[in-house]
Coordinates of C-alpha atoms and ligand atoms in Angstrom, one line a residue:
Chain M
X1 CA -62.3 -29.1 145.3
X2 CA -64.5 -26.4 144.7
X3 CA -64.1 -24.7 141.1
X4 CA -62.5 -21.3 141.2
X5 CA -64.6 -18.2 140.5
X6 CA -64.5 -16.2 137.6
X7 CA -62.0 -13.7 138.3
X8 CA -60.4 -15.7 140.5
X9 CA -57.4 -17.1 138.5
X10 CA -53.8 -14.9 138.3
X11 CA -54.1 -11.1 138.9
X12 CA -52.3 -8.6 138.5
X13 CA -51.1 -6.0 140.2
X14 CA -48.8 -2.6 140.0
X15 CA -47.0 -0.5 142.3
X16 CA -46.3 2.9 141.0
X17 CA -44.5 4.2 143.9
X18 CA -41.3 2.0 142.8
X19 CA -41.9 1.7 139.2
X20 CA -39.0 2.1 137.1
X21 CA -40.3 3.7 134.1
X22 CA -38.2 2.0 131.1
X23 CA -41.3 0.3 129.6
X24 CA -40.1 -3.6 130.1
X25 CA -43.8 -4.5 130.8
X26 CA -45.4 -3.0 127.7
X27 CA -43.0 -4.7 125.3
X28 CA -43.3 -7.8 126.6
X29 CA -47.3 -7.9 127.3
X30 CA -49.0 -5.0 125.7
X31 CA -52.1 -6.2 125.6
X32 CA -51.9 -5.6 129.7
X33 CA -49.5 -2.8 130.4
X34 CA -49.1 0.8 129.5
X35 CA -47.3 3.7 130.5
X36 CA -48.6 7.4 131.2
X37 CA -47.6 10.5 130.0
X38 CA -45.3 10.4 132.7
X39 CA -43.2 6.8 131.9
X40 CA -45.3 5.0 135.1
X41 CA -47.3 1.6 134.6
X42 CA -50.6 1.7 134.0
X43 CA -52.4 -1.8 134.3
X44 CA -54.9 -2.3 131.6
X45 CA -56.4 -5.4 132.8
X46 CA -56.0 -6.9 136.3
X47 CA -57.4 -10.2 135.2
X48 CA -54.5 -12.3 133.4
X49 CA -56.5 -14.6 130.3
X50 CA -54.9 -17.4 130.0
X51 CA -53.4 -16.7 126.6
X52 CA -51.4 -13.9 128.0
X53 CA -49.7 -16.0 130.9
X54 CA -46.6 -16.5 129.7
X55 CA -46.4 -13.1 128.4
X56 CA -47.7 -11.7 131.7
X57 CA -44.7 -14.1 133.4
X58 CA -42.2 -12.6 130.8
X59 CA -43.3 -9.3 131.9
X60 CA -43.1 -9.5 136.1
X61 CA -39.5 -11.6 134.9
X62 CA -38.4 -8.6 133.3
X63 CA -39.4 -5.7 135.3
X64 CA -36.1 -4.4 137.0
X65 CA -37.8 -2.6 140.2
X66 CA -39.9 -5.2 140.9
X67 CA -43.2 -3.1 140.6
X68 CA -45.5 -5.8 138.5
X69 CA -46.6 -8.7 140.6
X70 CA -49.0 -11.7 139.8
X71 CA -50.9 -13.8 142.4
Chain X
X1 CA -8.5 2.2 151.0
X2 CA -9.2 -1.1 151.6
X3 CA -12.4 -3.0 152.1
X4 CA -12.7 -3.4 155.3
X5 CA -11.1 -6.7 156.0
X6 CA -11.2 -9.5 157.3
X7 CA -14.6 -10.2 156.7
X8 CA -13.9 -12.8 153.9
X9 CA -17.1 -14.2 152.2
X10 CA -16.1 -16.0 148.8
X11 CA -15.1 -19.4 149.0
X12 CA -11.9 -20.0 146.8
X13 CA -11.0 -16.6 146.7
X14 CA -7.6 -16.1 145.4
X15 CA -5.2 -14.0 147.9
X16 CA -4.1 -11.4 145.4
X17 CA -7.1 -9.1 144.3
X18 CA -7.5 -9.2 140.3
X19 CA -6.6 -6.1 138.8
X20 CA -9.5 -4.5 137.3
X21 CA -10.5 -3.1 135.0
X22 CA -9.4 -6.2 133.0
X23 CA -9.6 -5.9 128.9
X24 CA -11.1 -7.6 126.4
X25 CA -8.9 -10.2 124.2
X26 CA -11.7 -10.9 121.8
X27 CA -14.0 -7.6 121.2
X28 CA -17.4 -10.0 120.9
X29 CA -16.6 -11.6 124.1
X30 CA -16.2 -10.3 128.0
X31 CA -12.4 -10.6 129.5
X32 CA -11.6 -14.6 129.8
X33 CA -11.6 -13.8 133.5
X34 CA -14.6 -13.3 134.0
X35 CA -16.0 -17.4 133.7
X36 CA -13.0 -18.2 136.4
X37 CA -14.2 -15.6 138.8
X38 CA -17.9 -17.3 138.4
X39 CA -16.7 -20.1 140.2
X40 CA -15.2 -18.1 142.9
X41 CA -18.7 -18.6 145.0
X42 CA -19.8 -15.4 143.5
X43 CA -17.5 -12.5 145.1
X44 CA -13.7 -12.0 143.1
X45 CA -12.0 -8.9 145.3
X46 CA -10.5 -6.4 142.5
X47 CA -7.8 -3.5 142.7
X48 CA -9.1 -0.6 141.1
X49 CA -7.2 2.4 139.8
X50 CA -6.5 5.2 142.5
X51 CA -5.4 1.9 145.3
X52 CA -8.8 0.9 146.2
X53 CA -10.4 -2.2 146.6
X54 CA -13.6 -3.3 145.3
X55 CA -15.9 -7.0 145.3
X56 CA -16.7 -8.1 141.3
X57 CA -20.0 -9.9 141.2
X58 CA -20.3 -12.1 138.3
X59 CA -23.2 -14.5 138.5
X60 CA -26.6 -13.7 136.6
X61 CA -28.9 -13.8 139.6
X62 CA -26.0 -12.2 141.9
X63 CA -25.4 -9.4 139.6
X64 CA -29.8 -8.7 139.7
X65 CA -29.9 -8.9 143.8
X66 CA -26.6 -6.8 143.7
X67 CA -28.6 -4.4 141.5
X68 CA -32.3 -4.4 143.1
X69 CA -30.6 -4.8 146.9
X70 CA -32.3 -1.5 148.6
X71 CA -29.0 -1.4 150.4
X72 CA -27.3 -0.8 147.0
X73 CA -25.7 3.0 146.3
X74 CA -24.9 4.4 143.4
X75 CA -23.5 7.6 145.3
X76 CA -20.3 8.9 144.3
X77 CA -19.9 10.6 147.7
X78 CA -18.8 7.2 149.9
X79 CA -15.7 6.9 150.4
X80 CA -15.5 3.5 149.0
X81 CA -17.3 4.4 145.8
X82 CA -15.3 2.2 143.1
X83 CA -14.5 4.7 140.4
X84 CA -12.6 2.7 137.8
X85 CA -11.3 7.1 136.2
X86 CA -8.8 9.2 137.8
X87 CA -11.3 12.3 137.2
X88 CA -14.4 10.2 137.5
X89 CA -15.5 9.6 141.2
X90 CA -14.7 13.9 141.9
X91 CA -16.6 14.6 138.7
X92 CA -19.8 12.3 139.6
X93 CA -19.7 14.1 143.7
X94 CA -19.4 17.6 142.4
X95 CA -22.0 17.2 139.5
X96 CA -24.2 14.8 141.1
X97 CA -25.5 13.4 137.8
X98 CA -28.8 10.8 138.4
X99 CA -27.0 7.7 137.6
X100 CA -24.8 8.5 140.9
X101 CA -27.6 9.1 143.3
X102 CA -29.8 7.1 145.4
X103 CA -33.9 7.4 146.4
X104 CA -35.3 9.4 147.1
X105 CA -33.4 11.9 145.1
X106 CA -32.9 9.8 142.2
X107 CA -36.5 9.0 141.9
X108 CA -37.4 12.9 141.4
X109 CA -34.9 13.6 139.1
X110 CA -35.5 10.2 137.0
X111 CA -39.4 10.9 137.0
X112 CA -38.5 14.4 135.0
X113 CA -37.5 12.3 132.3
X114 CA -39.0 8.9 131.7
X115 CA -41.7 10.2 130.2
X116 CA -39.3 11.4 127.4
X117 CA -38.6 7.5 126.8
X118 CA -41.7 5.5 127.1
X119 CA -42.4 2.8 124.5
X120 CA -44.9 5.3 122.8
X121 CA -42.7 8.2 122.3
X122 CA -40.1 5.9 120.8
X123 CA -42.3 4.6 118.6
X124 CA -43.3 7.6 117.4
X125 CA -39.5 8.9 116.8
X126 CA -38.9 5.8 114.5
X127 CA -39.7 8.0 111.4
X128 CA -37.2 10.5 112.2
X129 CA -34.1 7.9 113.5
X130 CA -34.6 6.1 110.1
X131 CA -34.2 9.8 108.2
X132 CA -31.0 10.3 110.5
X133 CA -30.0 6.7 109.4
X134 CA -30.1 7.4 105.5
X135 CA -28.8 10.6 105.5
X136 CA -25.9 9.2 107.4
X137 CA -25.9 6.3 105.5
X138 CA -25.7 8.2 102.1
X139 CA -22.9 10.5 103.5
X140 CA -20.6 7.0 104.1
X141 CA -21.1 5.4 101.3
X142 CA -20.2 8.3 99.3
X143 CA -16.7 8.2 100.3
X144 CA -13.8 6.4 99.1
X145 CA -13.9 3.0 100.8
X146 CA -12.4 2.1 102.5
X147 CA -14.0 4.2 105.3
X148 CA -14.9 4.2 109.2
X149 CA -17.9 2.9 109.8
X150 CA -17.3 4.5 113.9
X151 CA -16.5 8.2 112.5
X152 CA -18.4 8.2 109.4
X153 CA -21.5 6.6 110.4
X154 CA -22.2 5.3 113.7
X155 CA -21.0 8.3 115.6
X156 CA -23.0 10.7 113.6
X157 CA -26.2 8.7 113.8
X158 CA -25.7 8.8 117.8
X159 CA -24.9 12.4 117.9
X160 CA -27.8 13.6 115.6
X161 CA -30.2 11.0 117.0
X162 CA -29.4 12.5 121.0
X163 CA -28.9 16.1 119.9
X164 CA -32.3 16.5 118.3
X165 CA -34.0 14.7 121.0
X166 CA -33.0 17.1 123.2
X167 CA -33.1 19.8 121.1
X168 CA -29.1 20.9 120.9
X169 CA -28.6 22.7 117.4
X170 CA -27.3 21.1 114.6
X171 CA -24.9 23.8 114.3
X172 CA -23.4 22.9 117.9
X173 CA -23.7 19.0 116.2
X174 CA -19.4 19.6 115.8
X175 CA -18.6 21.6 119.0
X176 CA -20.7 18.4 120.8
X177 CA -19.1 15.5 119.4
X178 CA -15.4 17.3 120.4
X179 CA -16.3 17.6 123.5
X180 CA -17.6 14.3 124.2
X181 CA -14.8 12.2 122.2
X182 CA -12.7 14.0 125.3
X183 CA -15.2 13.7 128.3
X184 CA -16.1 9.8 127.7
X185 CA -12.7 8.7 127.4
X186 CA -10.6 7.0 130.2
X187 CA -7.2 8.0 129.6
X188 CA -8.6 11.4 129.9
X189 CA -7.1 13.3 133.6
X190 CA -9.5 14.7 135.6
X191 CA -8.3 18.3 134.4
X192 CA -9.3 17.2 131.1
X193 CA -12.5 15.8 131.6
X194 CA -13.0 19.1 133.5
X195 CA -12.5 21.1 130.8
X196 CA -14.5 19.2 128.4
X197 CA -17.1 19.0 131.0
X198 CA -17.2 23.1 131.1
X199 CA -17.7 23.4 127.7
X200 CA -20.2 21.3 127.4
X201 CA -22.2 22.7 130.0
X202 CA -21.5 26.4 128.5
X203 CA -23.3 24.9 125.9
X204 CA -26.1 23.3 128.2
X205 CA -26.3 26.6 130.1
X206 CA -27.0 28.5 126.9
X207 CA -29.7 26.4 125.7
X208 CA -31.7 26.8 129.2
X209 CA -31.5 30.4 128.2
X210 CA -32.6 30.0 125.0
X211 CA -35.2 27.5 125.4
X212 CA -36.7 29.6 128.3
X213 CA -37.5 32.7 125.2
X214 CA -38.3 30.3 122.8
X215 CA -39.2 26.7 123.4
X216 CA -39.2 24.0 121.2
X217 CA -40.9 20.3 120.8
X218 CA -37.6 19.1 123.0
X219 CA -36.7 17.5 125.8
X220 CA -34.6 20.8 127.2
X221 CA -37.7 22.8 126.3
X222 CA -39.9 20.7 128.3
X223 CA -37.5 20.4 131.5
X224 CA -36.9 24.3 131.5
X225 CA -40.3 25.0 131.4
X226 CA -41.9 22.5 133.5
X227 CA -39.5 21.1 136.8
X228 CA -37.2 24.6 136.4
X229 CA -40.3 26.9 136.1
X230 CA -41.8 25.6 138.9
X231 CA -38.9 25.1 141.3
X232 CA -38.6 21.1 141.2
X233 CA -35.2 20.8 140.4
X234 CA -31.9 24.0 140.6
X235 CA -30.4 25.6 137.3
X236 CA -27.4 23.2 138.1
X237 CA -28.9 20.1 139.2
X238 CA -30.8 20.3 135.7
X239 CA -27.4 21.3 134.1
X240 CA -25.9 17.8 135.5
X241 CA -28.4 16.0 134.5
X242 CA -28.9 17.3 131.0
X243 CA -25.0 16.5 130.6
X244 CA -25.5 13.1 132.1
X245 CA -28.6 12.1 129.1
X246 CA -26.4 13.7 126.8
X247 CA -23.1 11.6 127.7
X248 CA -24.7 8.0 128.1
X249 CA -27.1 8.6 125.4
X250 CA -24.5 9.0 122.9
X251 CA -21.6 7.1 123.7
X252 CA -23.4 3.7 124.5
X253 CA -25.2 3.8 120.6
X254 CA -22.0 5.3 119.1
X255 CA -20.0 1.8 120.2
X256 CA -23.1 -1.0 120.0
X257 CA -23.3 0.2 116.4
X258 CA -20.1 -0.7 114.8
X259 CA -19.5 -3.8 117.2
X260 CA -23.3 -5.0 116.4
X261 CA -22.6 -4.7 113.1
X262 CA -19.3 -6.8 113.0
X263 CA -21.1 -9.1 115.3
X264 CA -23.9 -9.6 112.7
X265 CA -21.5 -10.2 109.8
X266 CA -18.9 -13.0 111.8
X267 CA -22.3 -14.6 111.8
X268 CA -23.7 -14.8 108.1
X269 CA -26.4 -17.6 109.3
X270 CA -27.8 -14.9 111.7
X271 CA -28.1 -11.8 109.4
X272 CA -29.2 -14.8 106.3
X273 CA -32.2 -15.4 108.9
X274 CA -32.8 -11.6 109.6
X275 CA -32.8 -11.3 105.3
X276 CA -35.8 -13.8 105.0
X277 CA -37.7 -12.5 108.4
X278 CA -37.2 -8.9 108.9
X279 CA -39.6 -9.5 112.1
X280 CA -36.8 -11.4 113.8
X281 CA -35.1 -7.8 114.1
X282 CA -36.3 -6.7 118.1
X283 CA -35.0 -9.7 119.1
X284 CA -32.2 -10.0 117.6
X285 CA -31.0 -6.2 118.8
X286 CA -31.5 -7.7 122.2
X287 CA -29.6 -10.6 121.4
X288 CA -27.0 -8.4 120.5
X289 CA -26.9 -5.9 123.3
X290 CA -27.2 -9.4 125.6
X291 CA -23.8 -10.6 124.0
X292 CA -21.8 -7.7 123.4
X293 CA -22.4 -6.1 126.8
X294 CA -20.3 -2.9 126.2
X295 CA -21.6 -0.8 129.6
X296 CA -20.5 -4.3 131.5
X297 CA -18.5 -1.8 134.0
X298 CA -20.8 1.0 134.4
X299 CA -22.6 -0.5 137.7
X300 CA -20.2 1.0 140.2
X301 CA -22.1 0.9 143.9
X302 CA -21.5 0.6 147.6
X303 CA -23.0 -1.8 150.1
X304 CA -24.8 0.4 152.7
X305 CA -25.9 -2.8 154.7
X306 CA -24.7 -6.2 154.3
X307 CA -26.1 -8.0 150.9
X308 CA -26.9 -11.4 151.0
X309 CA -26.1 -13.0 147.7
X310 CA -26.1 -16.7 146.2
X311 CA -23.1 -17.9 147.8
X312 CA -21.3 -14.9 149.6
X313 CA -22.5 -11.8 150.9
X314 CA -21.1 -8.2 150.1
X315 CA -20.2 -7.1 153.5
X316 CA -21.6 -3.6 154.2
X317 CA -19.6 -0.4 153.4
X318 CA -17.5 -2.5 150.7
X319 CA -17.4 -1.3 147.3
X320 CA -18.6 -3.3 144.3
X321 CA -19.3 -3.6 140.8
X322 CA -21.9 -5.8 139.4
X323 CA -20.5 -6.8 135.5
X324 CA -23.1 -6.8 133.5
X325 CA -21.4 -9.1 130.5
X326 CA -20.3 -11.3 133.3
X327 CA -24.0 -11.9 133.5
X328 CA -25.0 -12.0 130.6
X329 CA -22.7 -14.6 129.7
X330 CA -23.4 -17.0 132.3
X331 CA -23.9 -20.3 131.0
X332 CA -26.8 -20.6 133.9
X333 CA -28.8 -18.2 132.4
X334 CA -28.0 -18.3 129.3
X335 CA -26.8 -21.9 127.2
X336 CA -24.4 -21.9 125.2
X337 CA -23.4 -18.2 125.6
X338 CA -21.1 -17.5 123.4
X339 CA -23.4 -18.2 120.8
X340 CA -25.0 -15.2 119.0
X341 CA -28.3 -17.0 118.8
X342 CA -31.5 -14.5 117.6
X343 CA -33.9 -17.2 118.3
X344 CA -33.5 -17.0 121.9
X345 CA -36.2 -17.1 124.0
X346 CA -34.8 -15.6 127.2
X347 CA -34.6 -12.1 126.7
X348 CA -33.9 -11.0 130.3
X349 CA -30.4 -9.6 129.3
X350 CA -29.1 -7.4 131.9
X351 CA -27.0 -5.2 129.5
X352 CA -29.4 -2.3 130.2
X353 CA -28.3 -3.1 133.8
X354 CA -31.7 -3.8 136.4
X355 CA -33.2 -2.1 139.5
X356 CA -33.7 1.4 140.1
X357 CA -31.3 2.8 137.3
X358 CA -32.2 0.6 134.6
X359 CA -31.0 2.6 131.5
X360 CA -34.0 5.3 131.1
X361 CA -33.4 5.4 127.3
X362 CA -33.3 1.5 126.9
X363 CA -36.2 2.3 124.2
X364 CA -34.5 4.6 122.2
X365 CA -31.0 2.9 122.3
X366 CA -33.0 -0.5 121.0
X367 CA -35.0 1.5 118.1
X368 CA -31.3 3.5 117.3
X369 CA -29.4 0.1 116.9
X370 CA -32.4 -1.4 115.2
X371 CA -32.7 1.0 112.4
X372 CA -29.0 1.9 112.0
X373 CA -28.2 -1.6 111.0
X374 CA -31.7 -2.3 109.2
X375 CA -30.4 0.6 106.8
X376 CA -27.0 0.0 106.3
X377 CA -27.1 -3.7 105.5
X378 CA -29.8 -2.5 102.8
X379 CA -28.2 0.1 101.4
X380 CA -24.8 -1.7 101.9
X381 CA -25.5 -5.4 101.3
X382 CA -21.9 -6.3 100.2
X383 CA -20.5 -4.7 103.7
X384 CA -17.6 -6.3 105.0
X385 CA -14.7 -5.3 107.1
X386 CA -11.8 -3.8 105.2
X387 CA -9.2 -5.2 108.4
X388 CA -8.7 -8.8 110.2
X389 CA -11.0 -8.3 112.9
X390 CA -8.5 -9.2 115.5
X391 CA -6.5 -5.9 113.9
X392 CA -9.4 -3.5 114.9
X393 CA -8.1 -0.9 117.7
X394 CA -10.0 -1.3 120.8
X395 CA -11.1 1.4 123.0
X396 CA -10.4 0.0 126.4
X397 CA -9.7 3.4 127.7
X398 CA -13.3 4.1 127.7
X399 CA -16.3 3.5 130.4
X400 CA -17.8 2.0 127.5
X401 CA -16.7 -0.8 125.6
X402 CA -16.3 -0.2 121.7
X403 CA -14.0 0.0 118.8
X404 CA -12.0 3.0 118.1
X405 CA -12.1 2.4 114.5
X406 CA -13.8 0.0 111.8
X407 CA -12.5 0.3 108.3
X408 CA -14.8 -1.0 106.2
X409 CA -15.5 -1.7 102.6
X410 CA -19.1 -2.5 100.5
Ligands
HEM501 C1 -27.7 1.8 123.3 C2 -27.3 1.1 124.2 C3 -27.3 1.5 125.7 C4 -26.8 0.8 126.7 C5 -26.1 -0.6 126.5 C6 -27.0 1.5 127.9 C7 -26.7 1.0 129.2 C8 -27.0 1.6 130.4 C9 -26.8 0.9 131.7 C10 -26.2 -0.4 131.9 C11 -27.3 1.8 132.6 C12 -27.3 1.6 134.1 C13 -26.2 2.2 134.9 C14 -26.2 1.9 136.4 O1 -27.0 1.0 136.8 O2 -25.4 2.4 137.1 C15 -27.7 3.0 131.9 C16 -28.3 4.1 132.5 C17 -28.6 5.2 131.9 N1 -28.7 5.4 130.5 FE1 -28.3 4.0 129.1 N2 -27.6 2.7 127.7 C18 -27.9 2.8 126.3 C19 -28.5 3.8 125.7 C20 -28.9 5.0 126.3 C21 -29.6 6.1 125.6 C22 -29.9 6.1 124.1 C23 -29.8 7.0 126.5 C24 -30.4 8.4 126.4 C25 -31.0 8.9 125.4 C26 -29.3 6.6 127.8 C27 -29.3 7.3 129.0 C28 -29.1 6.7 130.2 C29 -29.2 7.4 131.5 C30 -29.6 8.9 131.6 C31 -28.9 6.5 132.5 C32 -29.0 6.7 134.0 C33 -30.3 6.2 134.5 C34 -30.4 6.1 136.0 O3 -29.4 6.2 136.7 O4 -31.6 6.1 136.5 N3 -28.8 5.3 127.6 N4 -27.6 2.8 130.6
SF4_502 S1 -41.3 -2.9 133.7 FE1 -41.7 -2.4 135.9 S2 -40.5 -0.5 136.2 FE2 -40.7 -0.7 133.9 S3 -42.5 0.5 133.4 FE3 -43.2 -1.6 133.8 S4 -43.7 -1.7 136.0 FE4 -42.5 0.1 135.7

């Protein structure tokens, strides 16, 4: 098995056009998500480092529009 | 009206539909019926006031498809829209407030606000809720005790906190808690939370004025000179939904307050732990909100397509209403849930209900709750209730779950 590239392990990614706007992402992983001026997510980093997994997990968990995604 | 029959899903369903809305025995714990109607395959048909009929969905995972489902409508218009007020489903179709509408709609009118709400402006409004808190705080514990910790404290800390976000006057601060004591409650008829409802916009409807002269660092200020100004939204749609921020901002705080409170106090291990590690506070608000659940009956919708769920599917055009305690208190999702337990690690709570209309002030209702209970327990360490718990009044009559009143002494 070939060893994955770097940058090639979970990303990230947002959709804007459904988001929600309550902030659920930037509690749980702030580190990755923020919110604009006007309440919509703003993805700070696409690629997830492995200590923020489980808070990037948390996050897509509790996002109630389903806007976050990780693949 | 009926659902339309005799499309059947739930396996086991009982023959009689459960009269709903069903009270609460215990105040800390949902209606006993609830963990029954979890093993009804999902789907528990209801009577609701006014002789309609109505699908309760209780199961955690149920209760987030029947709340993210694009075929799910929060429109007070249908027909089988399953209002659990005499006055409340014509209300919600005449005003059209957000939490009653569906996308495309809803979307415009929620994107004027969230940026009121996000996680930032909170955090920069802590200074401010905490001065609310200790004023508040000083006023009850200057009286006589016994005193009531819903009137005296928790009511005022709601009212000041949501009146100065939005920028209503403290010198309305009287007129608006009058008003909403009338338009919030249940047993209220629809000519009554009519006439509460015009007052309260006379007040609205003078502050657009106002604010349009003279604006302010508010969120009235900001919404009269940015989506009015510019045409994004009518003088009454803004009215609505002005009324609508105001209502669910205030009432939800006013009753999590008191009950948390209790809540923290029946469980001396909890609040010991919270004593020696202040940091455990975040969670343990959510803890709190997850096991008290007071808006469990708020998520009233309509199937507009058929939605698939667990073990049963809503059939489409049937009325429903997703209980959000019923949730939260499945043992599925969450062990043991009875259990006020701060060191949970699943915090995926659904009091703040999920999809589309998650609460938009989730933020500001978790940072309220947070520092009214941080202050009181400090400035009131010895705080107990001055009643038996199981004496406290309980105000079923409301959309929201809460206690009327809460003597307590310190
Ligand atoms: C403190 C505890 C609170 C609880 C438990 C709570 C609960 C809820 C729930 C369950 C909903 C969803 C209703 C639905 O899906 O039909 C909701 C929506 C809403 N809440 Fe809250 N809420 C709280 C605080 C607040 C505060 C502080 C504000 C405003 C300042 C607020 C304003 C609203 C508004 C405007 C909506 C409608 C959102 C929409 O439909 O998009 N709530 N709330
Ligand atoms: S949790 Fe989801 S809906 Fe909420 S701000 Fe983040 S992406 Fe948007």
């Amino acid at each position: 098995m070939v060893s994955p590239a770097p940058g090639s392990g979970p990303r990230l990614h947002a959709d804007t056009d459904v988001c929600a706007g309550a902030g659920q992402c930037v509690r749980a992983a702030p580190e990755l998500f923020d919110q604009d001026d006007g309440g919509l997510v703003v993805l700070l980093a696409a690629d997830v480092p492995q200590a923020s997994l489980p808070r990037a997990l948390d996050a897509v968990d509790l996002c109630p529009s389903g806007a976050i995604g990780l693949r | 009206m009926t659902p339309s029959a005799p499309r059947t899903p739930a396996a086991g369903e009982s023959a009689e539909p459960v009269a709903f809305p069903l009270a609460r025995s215990c105040p800390f714990s949902p209606p006993e019926a609830y963990a029954a109607m979890r093993g009804n395959g999902g789907l528990t048909r209801a009577a609701v006031p006014g002789g309609k009929e109505a699908w309760l969905v209780t199961g955690f995972d149920d209760v987030r498809t029947a709340l993210s489902h694009p075929a799910s409508s929060s429109d007070a218009r249908h027909p089988a829209f399953p209002a659990l007020g005499d006055g409340e489903q014509a209300v919600a179709a005449e005003l059209r407030p957000f939490i009653r509408m569906d996308p495309p709609e809803h979307t415009r009118v929620r994107r004027m606000l969230v940026g009121e709400f996000t996680v930032r402006r909170v955090q920069a409004m802590r200074p401010a809720v905490e001065e609310i808190c200790r004023e508040q705080a000083d006023h009850l514990l200057s009286l006589p005790a016994p005193a009531d910790l819903v009137g005296e404290y928790a009511n005022r800390v709601s009212t000041t906190v949501i009146c100065r976000l939005l920028g209503v006057p403290m010198e309305d601060l009287e007129f608006f808690r009058r008003v909403t004591s009338v338009s919030g409650a249940r047993s209220s008829t629809a000519a009554e939370v009519g006439a509460a409802l015009s007052d309260l916009f006379g007040l609205i409807d003078r502050l657009i004025d106002e604010k349009a002269q003279d604006p302010g660092d508010d969120l009235i200020s900001r919404l009269v000179n940015g989506p009015l100004a510019r045409g994004e939204i009518t003088r009454t749609s803004l009215l609505s939904q002005i009324g609508i921020t105001l209502n669910a901002g205030h009432e939800t705080s006013r009753n999590m307050i008191p009950l948390a409170a209790l809540d923290l106090l029946r469980h001396p291990d909890q609040l010991e732990l919270l004593r020696e590690d202040p940091s455990l506070w975040a969670a343990a608000v959510d803890e709190l909100l997850r096991h008290l659940s007071v808006a469990d009956v708020i998520t009233l919708r309509v199937a507009t397509e058929d939605i698939p769920l667990e073990g049963a599917t809503i059939p489409a055009g049937d009325g429903y209403i997703a209980l959000l305690a019923a949730a939260d208190h499945d043992p599925r999702a969450f062990p043991e849930p009875e259990r006020l337990d701060i060191t949970r690690t699943r915090r995926n709570h659904v009091a703040f209900g999920y999809g589309a209309h998650q609460c938009v002030g989730q933020n500001l209702g978790r940072l309220e709750i947070e520092v009214a209970l941080r202050v009181l327990f400090e400035k009131a360490p010895g705080l107990r209730p001055a009643v038996p718990l199981e004496d406290l009044p309980l105000r079923s009559s409301s959309a929201i779950f809460g206690l009327e009143e809460v003597p307590v002494s310190w």
